[in-house]
Structure formats: C-alpha cells, structure tokens
Tab-separated table of C-alpha atoms and ligand atoms in Angstrom:
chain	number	residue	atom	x	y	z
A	246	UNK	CA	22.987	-21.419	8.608
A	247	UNK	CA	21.970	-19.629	11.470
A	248	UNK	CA	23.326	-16.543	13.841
A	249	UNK	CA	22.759	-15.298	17.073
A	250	UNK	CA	23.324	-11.681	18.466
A	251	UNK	CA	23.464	-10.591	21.475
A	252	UNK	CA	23.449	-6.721	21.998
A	253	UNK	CA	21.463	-3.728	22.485
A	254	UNK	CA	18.060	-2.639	21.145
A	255	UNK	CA	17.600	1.031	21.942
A	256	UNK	CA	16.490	4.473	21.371
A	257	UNK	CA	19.122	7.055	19.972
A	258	UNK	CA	19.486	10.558	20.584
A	259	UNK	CA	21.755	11.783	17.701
A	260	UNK	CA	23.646	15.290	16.685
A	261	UNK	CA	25.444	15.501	13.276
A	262	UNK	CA	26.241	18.471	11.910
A	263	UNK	CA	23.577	17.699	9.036
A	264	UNK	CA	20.463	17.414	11.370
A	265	UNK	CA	19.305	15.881	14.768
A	266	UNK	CA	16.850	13.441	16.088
A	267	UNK	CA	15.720	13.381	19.707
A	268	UNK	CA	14.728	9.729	19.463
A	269	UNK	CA	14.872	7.470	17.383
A	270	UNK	CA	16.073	3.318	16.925
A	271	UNK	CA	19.296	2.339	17.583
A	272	UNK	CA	20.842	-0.526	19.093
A	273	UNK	CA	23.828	-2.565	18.226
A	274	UNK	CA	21.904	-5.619	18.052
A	275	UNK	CA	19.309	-4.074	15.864
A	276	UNK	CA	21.688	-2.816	13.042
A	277	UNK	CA	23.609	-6.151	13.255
A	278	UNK	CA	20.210	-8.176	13.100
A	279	UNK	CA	18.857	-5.916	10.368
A	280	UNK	CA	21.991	-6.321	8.490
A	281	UNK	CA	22.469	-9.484	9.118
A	282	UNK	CA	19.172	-11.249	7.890
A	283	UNK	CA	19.754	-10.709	4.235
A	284	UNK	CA	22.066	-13.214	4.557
A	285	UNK	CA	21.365	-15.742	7.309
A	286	UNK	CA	18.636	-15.871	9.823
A	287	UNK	CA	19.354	-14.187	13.097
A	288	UNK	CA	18.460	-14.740	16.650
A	289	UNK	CA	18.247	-11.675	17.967
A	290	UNK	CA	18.561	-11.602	21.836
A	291	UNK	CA	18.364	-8.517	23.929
A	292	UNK	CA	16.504	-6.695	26.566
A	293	UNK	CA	13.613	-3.351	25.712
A	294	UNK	CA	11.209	-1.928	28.108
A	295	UNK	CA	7.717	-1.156	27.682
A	296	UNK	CA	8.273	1.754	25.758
A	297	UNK	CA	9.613	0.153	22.865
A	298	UNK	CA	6.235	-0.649	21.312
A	299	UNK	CA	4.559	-2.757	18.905
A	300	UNK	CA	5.252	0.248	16.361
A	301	UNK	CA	9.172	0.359	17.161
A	302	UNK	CA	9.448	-3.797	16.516
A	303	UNK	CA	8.139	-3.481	13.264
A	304	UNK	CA	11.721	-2.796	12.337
A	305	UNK	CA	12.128	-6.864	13.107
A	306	UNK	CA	8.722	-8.030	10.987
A	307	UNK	CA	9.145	-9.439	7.197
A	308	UNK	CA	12.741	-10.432	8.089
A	309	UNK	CA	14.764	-13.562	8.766
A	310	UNK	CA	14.770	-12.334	12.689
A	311	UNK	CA	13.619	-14.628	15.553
A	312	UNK	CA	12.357	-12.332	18.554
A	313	UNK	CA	11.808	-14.981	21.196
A	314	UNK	CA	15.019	-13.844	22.418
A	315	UNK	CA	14.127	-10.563	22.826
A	316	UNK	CA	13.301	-10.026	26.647
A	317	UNK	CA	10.669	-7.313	27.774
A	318	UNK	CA	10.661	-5.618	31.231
A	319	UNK	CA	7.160	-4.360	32.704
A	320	UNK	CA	7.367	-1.372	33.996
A	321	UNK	CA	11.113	-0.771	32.931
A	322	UNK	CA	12.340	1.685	29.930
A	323	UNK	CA	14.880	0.605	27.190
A	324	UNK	CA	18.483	1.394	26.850
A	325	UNK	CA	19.556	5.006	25.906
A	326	UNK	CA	22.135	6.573	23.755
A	327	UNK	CA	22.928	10.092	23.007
A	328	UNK	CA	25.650	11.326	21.017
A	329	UNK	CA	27.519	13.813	18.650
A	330	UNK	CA	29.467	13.965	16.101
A	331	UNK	CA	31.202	17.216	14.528
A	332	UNK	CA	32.672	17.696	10.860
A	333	UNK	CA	34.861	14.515	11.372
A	334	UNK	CA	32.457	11.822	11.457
A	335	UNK	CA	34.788	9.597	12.370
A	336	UNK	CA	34.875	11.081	16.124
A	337	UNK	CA	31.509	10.217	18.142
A	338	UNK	CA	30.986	11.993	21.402
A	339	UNK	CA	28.814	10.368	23.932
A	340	UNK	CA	26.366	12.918	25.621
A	341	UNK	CA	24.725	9.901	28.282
A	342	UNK	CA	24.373	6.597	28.433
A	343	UNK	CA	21.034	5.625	30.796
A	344	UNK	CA	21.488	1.654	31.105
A	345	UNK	CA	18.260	1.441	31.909
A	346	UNK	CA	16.768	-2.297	31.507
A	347	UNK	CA	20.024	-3.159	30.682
A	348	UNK	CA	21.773	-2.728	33.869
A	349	UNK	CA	19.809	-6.084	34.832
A	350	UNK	CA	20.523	-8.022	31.624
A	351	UNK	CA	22.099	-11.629	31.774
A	352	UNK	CA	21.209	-13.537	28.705
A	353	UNK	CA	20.690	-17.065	28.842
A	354	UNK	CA	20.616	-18.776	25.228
A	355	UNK	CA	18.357	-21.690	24.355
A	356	UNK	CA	18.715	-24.388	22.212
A	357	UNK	CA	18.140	-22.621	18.998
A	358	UNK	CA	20.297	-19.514	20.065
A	359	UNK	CA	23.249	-21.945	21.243
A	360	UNK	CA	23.503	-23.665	18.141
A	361	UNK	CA	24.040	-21.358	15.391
A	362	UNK	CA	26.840	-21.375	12.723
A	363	UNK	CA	27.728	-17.908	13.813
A	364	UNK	CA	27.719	-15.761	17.276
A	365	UNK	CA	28.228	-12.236	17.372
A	366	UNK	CA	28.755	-10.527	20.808
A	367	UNK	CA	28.241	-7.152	20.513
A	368	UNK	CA	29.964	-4.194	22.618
A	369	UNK	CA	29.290	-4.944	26.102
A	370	UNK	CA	30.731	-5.479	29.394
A	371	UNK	CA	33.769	-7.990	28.508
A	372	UNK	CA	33.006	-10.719	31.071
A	373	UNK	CA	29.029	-10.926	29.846
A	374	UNK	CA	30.804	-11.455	26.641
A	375	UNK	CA	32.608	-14.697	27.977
A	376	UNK	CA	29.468	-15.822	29.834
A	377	UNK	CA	27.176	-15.457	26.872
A	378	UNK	CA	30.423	-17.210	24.165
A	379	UNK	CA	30.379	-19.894	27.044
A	380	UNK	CA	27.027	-21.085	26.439
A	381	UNK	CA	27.303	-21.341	22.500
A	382	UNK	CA	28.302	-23.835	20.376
A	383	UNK	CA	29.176	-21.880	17.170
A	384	UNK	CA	31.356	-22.557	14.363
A	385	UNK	CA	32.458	-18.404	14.424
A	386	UNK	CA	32.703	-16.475	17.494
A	387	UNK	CA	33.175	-12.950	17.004
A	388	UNK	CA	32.986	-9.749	19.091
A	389	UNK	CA	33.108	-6.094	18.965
A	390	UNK	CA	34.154	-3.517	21.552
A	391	UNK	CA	34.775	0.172	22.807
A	392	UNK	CA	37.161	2.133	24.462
A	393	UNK	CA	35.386	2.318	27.549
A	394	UNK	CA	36.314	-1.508	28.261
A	395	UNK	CA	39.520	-1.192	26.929
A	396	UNK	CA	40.025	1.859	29.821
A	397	UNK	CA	37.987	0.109	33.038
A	398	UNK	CA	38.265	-3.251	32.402
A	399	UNK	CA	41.595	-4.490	30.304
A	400	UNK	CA	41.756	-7.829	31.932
A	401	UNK	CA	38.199	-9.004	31.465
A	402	UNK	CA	38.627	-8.209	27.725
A	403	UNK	CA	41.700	-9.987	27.236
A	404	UNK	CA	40.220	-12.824	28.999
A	405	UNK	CA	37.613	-13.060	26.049
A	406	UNK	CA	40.001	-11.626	23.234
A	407	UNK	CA	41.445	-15.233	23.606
A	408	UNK	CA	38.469	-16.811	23.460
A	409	UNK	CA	37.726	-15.781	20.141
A	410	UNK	CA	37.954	-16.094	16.807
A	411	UNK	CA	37.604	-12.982	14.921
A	412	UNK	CA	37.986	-9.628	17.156
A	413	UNK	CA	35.814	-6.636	14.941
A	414	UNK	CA	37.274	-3.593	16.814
A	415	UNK	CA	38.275	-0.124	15.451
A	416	UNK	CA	41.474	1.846	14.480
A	417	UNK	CA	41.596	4.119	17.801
A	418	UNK	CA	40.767	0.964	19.806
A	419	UNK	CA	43.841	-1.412	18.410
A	420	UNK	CA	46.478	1.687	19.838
A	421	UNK	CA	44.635	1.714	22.571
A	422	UNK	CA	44.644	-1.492	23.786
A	423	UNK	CA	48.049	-2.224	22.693
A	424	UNK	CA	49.664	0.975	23.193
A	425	UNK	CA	51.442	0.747	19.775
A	426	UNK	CA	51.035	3.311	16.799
A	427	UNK	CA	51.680	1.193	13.880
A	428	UNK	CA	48.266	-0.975	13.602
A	429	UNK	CA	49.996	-4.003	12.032
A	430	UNK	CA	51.885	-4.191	14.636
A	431	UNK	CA	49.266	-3.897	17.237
A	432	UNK	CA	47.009	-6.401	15.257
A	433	UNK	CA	49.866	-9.323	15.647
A	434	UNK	CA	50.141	-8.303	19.523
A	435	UNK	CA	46.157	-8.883	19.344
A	436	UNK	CA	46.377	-11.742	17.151
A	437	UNK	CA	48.901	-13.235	19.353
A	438	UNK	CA	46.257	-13.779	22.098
A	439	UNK	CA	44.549	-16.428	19.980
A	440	UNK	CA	42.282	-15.043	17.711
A	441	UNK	CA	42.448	-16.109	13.864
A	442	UNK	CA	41.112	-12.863	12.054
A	443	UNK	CA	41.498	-8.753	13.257
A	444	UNK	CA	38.941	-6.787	11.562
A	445	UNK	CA	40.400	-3.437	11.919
A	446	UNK	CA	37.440	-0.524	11.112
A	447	UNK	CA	38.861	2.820	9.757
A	448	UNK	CA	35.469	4.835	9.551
A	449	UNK	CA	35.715	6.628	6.428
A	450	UNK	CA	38.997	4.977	5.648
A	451	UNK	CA	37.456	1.827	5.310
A	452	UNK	CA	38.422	-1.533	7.093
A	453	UNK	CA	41.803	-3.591	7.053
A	454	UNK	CA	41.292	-7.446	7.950
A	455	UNK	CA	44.377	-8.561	9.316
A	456	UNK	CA	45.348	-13.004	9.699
A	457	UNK	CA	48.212	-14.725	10.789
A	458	UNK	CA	49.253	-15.117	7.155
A	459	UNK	CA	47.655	-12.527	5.019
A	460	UNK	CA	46.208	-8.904	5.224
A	461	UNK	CA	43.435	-7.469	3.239
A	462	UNK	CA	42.199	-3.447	2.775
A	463	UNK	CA	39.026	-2.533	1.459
A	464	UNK	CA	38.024	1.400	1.163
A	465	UNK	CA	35.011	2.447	1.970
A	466	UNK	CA	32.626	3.477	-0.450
A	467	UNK	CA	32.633	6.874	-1.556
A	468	UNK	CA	29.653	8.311	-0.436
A	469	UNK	CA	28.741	11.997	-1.597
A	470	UNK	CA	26.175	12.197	1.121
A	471	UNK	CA	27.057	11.035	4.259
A	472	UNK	CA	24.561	11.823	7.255
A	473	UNK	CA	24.657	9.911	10.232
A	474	UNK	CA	27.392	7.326	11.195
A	475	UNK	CA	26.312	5.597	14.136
A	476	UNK	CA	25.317	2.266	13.356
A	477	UNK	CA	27.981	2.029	10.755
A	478	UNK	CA	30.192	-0.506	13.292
A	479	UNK	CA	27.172	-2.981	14.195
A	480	UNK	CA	25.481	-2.921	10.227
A	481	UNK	CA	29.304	-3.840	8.827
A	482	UNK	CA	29.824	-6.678	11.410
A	483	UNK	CA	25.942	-7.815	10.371
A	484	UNK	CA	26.831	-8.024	6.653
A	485	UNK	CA	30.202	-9.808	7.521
A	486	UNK	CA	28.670	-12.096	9.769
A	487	UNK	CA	25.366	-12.515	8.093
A	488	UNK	CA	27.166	-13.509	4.833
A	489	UNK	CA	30.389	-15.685	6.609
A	490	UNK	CA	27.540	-17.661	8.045
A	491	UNK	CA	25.676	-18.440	5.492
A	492	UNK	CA	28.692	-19.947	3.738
A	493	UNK	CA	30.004	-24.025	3.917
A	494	UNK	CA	33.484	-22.394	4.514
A	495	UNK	CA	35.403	-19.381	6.085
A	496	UNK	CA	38.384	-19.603	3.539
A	497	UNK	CA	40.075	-16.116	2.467
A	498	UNK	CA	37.931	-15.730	-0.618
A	499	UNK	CA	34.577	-15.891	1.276
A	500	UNK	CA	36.434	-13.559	4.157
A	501	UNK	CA	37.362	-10.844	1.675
A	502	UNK	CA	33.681	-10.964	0.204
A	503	UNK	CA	31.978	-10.944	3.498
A	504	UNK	CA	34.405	-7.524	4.472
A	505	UNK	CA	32.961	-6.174	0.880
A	506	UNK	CA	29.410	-6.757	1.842
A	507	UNK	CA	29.577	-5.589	5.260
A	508	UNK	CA	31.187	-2.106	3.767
A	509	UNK	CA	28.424	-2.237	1.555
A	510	UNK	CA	25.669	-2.387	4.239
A	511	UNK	CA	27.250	0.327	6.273
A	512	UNK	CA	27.315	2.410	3.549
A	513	UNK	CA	23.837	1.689	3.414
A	514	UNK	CA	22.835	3.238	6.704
A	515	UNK	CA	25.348	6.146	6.800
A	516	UNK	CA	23.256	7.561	4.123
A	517	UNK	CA	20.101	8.350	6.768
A	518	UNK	CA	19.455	8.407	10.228
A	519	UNK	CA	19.023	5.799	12.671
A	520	UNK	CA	17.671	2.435	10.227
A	521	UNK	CA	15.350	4.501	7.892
A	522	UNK	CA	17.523	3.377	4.770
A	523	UNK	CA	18.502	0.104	5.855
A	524	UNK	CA	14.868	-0.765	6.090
A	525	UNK	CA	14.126	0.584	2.561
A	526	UNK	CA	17.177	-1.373	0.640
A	527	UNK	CA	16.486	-5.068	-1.188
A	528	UNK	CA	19.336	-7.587	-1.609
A	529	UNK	CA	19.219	-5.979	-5.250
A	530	UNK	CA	20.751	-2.780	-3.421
A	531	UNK	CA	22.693	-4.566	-2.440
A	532	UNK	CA	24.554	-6.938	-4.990
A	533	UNK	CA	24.424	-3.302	-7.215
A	534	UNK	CA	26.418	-1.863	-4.781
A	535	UNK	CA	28.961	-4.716	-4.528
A	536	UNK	CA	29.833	-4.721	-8.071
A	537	UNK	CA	29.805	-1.079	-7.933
A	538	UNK	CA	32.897	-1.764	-5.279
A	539	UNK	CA	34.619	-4.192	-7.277
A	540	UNK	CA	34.657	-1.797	-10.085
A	541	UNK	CA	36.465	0.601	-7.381
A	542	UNK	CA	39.082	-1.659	-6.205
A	543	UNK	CA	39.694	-3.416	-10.002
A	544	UNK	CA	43.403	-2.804	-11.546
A	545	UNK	CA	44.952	-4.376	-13.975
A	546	UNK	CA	48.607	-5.947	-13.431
A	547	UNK	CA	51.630	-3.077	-14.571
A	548	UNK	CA	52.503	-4.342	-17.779
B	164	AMP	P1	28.135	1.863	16.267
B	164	AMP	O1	27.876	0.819	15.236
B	164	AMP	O2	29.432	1.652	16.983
B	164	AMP	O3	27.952	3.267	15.746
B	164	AMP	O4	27.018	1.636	17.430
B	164	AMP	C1	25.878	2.405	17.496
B	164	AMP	C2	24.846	1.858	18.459
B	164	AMP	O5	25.450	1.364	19.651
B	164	AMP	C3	23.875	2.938	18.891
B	164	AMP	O6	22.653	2.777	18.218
B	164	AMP	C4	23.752	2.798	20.416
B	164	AMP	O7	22.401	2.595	20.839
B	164	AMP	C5	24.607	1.607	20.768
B	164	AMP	N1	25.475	1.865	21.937
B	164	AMP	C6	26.089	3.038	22.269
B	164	AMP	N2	26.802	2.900	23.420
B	164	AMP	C7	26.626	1.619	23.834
B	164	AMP	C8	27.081	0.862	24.956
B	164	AMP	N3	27.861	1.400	25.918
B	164	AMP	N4	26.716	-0.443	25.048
B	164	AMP	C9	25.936	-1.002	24.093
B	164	AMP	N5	25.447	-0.353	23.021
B	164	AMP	C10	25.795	0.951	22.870
C-alpha cells in the first residue's frame, strides 16, 4: 500500500549547541520519504536544482522510493534552510529561507502518485496543500504545518484543515491557531473543523494524538544524546504514515502503534545530523527500539 509526499528536498544549514554544518540534506519530504519506506513505498514528489547531484540522491537509492516525481530545474539551485537552535531544542530559529526552485513549484500528480493508500502534504503554502489533496484519491490525507501559515495566511489553512483527515501539527502551533492555552481544548476547536485525528507533537515531551472519542500520549524516548532536532517533525509523520499505510485498517490499535513507530524513527535522526543515522538504521533498529518503548510505557493495573 502505497504513499505519496509532497514536500521539500533541500540543503540545511544547521547550529546546535553540539556542532554545526554549513550544508548538508534536509528536506521535509526527504526525512518523511526516508522514514517512510520501511514501511510502505513512497512517491516522493518535489522540486531540486542542479546542485543537488547524483551524490546527494543516493540518499533515495536501495529504498522503497519512486523519484519520477522528483522534478529538476536546469540552471536553478535547490531550496535552502538555515537555522538554530540553543540549549532548548525544542525552540528552532530560522536564520533564511532562499525558496529558490521552489518559488516556481506546482506539483501535478500522475496516476501512480494520485492513487496511493496514503498522502502526506508536507509544510507548505496552505492553498498548494488543497490543490495538491485535490488531485489525490487517498484513503488518508494528512498534513503538517508551521507558524508562519498560521500568522500570514489563517484562512487558506483552515480551508484545508477541513479537508483533512489527520492534521500532524505541533504544541506551539495548536495555541496559536486557536488562541487557547489548554491543548485539549484547542484540539476539539481543530477537530471541530472536520478532521478525524490531531497529532499534537511536544518535541522532547513527546506527542499526544487526540480523536473525537479517545486521546492517546506517548513520551518520547529518552535519549542521552540528543544532537540535532530538525527533521524530527517530517521522520515522525514518515513512520506514522509509512506504517498507517501499510495497514488493511486505521482502527485505534494500528493508530497508537503507528504514533510509537514514528517516535521511534525520530528518535532515530535526533541522534546525528541531517539523515546520517537514519540512513545507517535497519528495520531491526527499529522493532528493538519499539519494544524498548513498550517496556517504557508498561504498568501494571494498582492492585
Ligand atoms: P522539521 O521536521 O520540522 O524539523 O523540518 C525540517 C526540514 O524542513 C528541514 O530540513 C528544512 O529543509 C525544511 N524546511 C524548513 N523550513 C521550511 C519551509 N518554510 N517550507 C518547507 N520546508 C521547510
């Protein structure tokens, strides 16, 4: 059971307060994809320049990820993202943002992206969101966001807040957009718009997933060594996606075990910069690292 992404493929300039990189891989859509393919194959569809070479792609290569969606421009360079974050990783600060190819970008899905199982619109101006969800046909429609649309353009994002079905947003973003400090609260006023499922990402808190009819917390895992956040947001919603899709059904039990193994491949690529250990983990890393969580969150009944 198939998914398609559409989102960015970029190069990263990144500031922690444990090292720095000047460039290196980033992308929404190329943490989601990465994450995503252990589960499900991906259609990955996005926009690089010509400086994103054959050397940079070989992030894609020996996975379930189908590149024909992935649009070069002659002459053009790729998107570009700087940031910083300081002792409270939580917090990124964006330094620029240089659109680049992506100023001209206006997907158009063919017949293999369209019909997936899953679609996963990542952060990017609300109203390509709608026009990219209004091509699909998928089963699960989901999309992320940032505070940026929330500020400049509120309307457009509610438009496609009710036009699907699971919203993957975080904390700062639900008060935000709601203007309401209790985040139960502001996840009904969300919910209320038409969406079935709020995922609700707490950085190192961990991630509440909030339904009409039942909520669910999962920590994060407690990582020692923590290096490098960004990509965190786009790997979880890959191993959420990646594994809702490859399921017959999106029931609660398969929800709550697709939020475990999204944690679990964001804790993955926390532990490094940019994708370096996403691309060294095996499905083995990961299913370790699941029961390691269960063992985590297990208690026994008070007696
Ligand atoms: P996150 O998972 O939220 O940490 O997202 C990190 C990735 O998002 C980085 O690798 C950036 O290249 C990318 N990114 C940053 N800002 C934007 C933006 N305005 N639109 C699309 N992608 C972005």
């Amino acid at each position: 059971m198939s998914i398609t992404v559409v989102g960015t493929v970029a190069f990263d300039a990144i500031e922690t307060p444990f090292g720095k990189v000047d460039r290196c891989i980033g992308g929404s859509a190329t943490y989601f994809s990465v994450a995503a393919s252990f589960f499900s194959p991906v259609n990955l569809v996005s926009v690089i320049g010509d400086d994103f070479t054959e050397e940079d792609a070989a992030i894609f290569k020996g996975r379930n990820i189908n590149l024909e969606g992935l649009q070069r421009i002659a002459g053009a360079k790729s998107f570009f993202w700087s940031g910083k974050y300081d002792f409270d990783l939580n917090v990124a600060k964006t330094l620029d943002t240089q659109l680049n190819v992506l100023a001209e970008f206006n997907p158009q899905l063919n017949e293999r992206q369209r019909n997936t199982n899953a679609l996963f619109l990542a952060n990017a101006q609300p109203d390509l969101q709608l026009a990219v969800k209004e091509q699909s046909s998928a089963r699960i429609v989901a999309l992320d966001t940032m505070n940026y649309w929330i500020r400049s353009a509120k309307d457009a994002l509610t438009r496609v807040f009710r036009e699907v079905d699971l919203i993957i947003i975080n904390e700062a973003e639900v008060r935000q957009y709601t203007e309401e400090p209790n985040l139960v609260k502001g996840a009904r006023q969300i919910l209320a718009l038409g969406a079935k499922t709020l995922v609700i990402k707490r950085g190192e808190y961990g991630v509440l997933m909030v339904t009409r009819d039942a909520i669910f917390a999962a920590p994060a895992y407690p990582l020692e060594n923590v290096f490098d956040p960004t990509g965190a947001g786009d790997t979880f919603a890959g191993g959420f996606l990646g594994y809702l899709a490859s399921r017959s059904e999106a029931n609660d039990r398969e929800m709550r075990r697709a939020i475990i193994f999204g944690s679990v491949l964001a804790s993955f690529t926390v532990e490094k910069f940019s994708l370096d250990r996403l691309r060294e983990i095996t499905i083995a890393d990961i299913n370790e690292r699941y029961q390691d969580f269960r063992a985590l969150t297990h208690f026994e009944d008070a007696g």
